[in-house]
Amino acid sequence: MTLTVLLVEDDRELRGTLRAGLEVEGYRVLAAASLADALALWSHAAASGQPPALVLLDLGLPDGDGAELLDRLRRDQAVPVLVLSARDGDGQKISLLDAGADDYLVKPFSLGELLARIRVALRRRGRALQPAITHYARAGLVVDLAARRVTLNAQAVHLTPTEFKLLARLVRSAGQVVMHRTLLAEVWGAEFTAHTHYLRLYMGQLRAKLEAEPADPQILLTEPGVGYRVAEGDEP
Amino acid sequence: MNPASLLPWLLAAALLGSAASLLWALQRLRQQAHRGTRLARRAVALRRLSETLRDTDEPLQQSAHLQQALLALAEPDPRPAAEVTLLLLKDALPADNDELAVLRLGPDPVDADVQAGLWLCLRECVAFGPGTGRHEQQGAWYLPLHSRGGRQGSSGAACLVLGRWPSDAHEVHELRAHAQALCDQMGQALHRAQAARATRLAREEAQAHKLRNTLLAAISHDYRTPLATILGAASALQEQADRLSVEQRRRLATSIAVEAEQLSRLTDNTLQLARLDAPGLVLRMDWESAEELVGAVLRRVRVRDPQRRVRARVEPGLPLLRCDAVLLVQLLDNLVDNALKHGGDEAPVEIRVRQLPGSVVLAVRDRGPGVAPGLREHIFEVFQRGDASAARGAGVGLAVCRAIAHAHGGELALRLRGHGGASFECRLPVAEQPASAPAAPGMSAGPLAEGAAAP
């Protein structure tokens, strides 16, 4: 089945380039140049029973901020939203993720990066309808969340309960950035959201146990100023 | 009349006369002694004020000293009605009598006549009042705060009301000369301070101008070169696509991507440099792990470094750094990019982090030709390049790196390595560490006890 992508981008050149790149990959693309266009395309597609499977959203639009559309979509839609931002401020990234964006890409970005993020977002949403992820595997690391078991190259790895809880939270969002604040609130509690140094310590311990080269991690990735991301798992 | 009978009278008259002249001489002596003391006291007052003003960059803050010195003119006779009002210019003379442009000391609220007199005196830069030949009927002296003998205009004015005016015209003259000398001290100090302010402003302006010009010059050079490549490659693809082989097309596309990447980095660095230079910069400080920063840099670098020339060595047990993670990653990324470009084609590049007493050093080390002696001093300045003909873009990169290090209270220095190559070393101060992290709540009862994990 062909997946439909709603592309909201006011720059004509970039819109054309992205549309071409996405169509080559087999996506059907609805392209909008403004907030009003995007809303019209969305309602039309939804009415015809084929709502877009993903939204690519530029922030600076001629008739308003893309964040408004994000807000409106989030009220009743579970569709994944990838934000394309020209603003490289981390405060911005955090507030967008807070507002419900699934991920963000800072311009300029390569088509390869964009396609990879789209795949992650679609897979995650697909999984959202199924039972929660209980199994993660990548590069010799296997995490079995149900059995609370972690193995590295078939060797059992002993994690402390806190380390395991932190890893489990990241694995549940594999491929996606999880903000510092979210991790702190869910692992330690809401009153610890400013204690980033807890994360530095426990992530360091996890890297020491799970990464071949802790200073050059392949699985437990850092998003400076935003949070952490566990690399996407291997295909089952 | 019997002359003899006149003698006692004569004697008496002579005695009286000499007594009178003695008295007169004594009186003169006493007056001269008084005058001497008065003059000495005034010289001391003048010297004190001059010393106070010499040691300050902000003479306005010392204006109470002038007020005190002028009030002390009334001594040694107590003249309780003595009153001093000062008007001092904060900066240049305003077009109208704007109270915001001046500092006023003295009775509050100020008498309207005194206020008008002070502004007049300030603007005309002449003294008036008793004995000056101008506005003699005024019961007060209005003295301008001269600078450099009045040639530079006045920096303020003083209004002086004495309880009792000296009866002697000479003494009036002396008293006013002394008051004027005190006022001129302040005038000169204010003038000096204003000149220093103007010079500083002009210098800052010139520096900003210079930075702007260097940035513009750099944009015209460093931006044009990658743009030329991009435009050339893109137009070749556009116009000759049918005649190019697949391999040729791929090569053109690659050079577009590489050069665009370069432009993007240059833009990031130029914007960051301008941001770090702006006043009121706020860093997003947090506790960061050097290992994570290095890991994030390596992940960015791998795209440009498929042969994995860049390696990392991070000492275990490092303290956390209090820093802006995004800026520190930009710093290391620039240094690595620099090393990959200038550090020789195949040679390895190493990111090394180690701890020294009170600081952490993040170093990026290569085995390239190093940096020519003449350039070592200037390599951190905006848009200097190690070799003008070689790879581009090192200049703004290193300038940003140093600005980032400075914004964190650190230093960035170049060290030449023993067996060839350069090491760019960023030394950051270590802040007092936060309290260590507890285990997550509700976890201790689990089958995996906290701490049981130690290998």
XYZ file of N, CA, C and O in Angstrom, chain B residues 56-59 91 148 188-204:
92
model
N 40.308 58.790 40.736
C 39.012 58.222 40.365
C 38.778 58.290 38.859
O 39.275 59.174 38.183
N 38.032 57.264 38.368
C 37.594 57.299 36.971
C 36.209 57.914 36.875
O 35.732 58.226 35.794
N 35.543 58.044 38.023
C 34.174 58.553 38.048
C 34.105 59.785 38.936
O 33.618 59.723 40.058
N 34.616 60.928 38.448
C 34.661 62.130 39.300
C 33.280 62.544 39.819
O 33.180 63.123 40.894
N 27.521 64.053 30.994
C 28.268 63.799 29.758
C 28.321 65.107 28.969
O 28.618 66.137 29.549
N 40.749 73.119 31.784
C 41.860 73.656 31.006
C 41.716 75.158 30.787
O 41.671 75.625 29.655
N 38.206 69.993 35.558
C 39.216 69.260 34.794
C 39.015 67.754 34.894
O 39.138 67.029 33.911
N 38.672 67.296 36.106
C 38.460 65.856 36.294
C 37.287 65.379 35.437
O 37.363 64.332 34.785
N 36.195 66.160 35.432
C 35.025 65.785 34.630
C 35.379 65.765 33.152
O 34.988 64.862 32.415
N 36.142 66.735 32.747
C 36.525 66.811 31.346
C 37.386 65.610 30.947
O 37.172 64.992 29.911
N 38.332 65.288 31.838
C 39.192 64.115 31.582
C 38.352 62.854 31.438
O 38.534 62.070 30.519
N 37.416 62.672 32.365
C 36.587 61.468 32.346
C 35.761 61.403 31.067
O 35.619 60.341 30.464
N 35.258 62.559 30.672
C 34.436 62.571 29.453
C 35.285 62.236 28.224
O 34.861 61.485 27.347
N 36.496 62.772 28.202
C 37.387 62.486 27.077
C 37.719 60.993 27.041
O 37.725 60.364 25.977
N 37.963 60.395 28.237
C 38.294 58.967 28.297
C 37.113 58.142 27.788
O 37.281 57.173 27.046
N 35.891 58.571 28.195
C 34.683 57.856 27.739
C 34.564 57.912 26.219
O 34.303 56.905 25.571
N 34.792 59.090 25.685
C 34.667 59.266 24.234
C 35.689 58.402 23.495
O 35.373 57.754 22.500
N 36.923 58.362 24.033
C 37.968 57.558 23.398
C 37.583 56.086 23.421
O 37.727 55.369 22.437
N 37.064 55.629 24.589
C 36.703 54.218 24.724
C 35.605 53.868 23.719
O 35.680 52.857 23.026
N 34.604 54.728 23.637
C 33.495 54.501 22.703
C 34.002 54.422 21.270
O 33.626 53.533 20.513
N 34.900 55.365 20.942
C 35.430 55.400 19.577
C 36.195 54.119 19.278
O 36.086 53.550 18.195
N 36.954 53.648 20.286
C 37.747 52.429 20.083
C 36.824 51.225 19.884
O 37.017 50.410 18.994
N 35.767 51.148 20.724
C 34.822 50.030 20.603
C 34.144 50.050 19.237
O 33.991 49.022 18.582
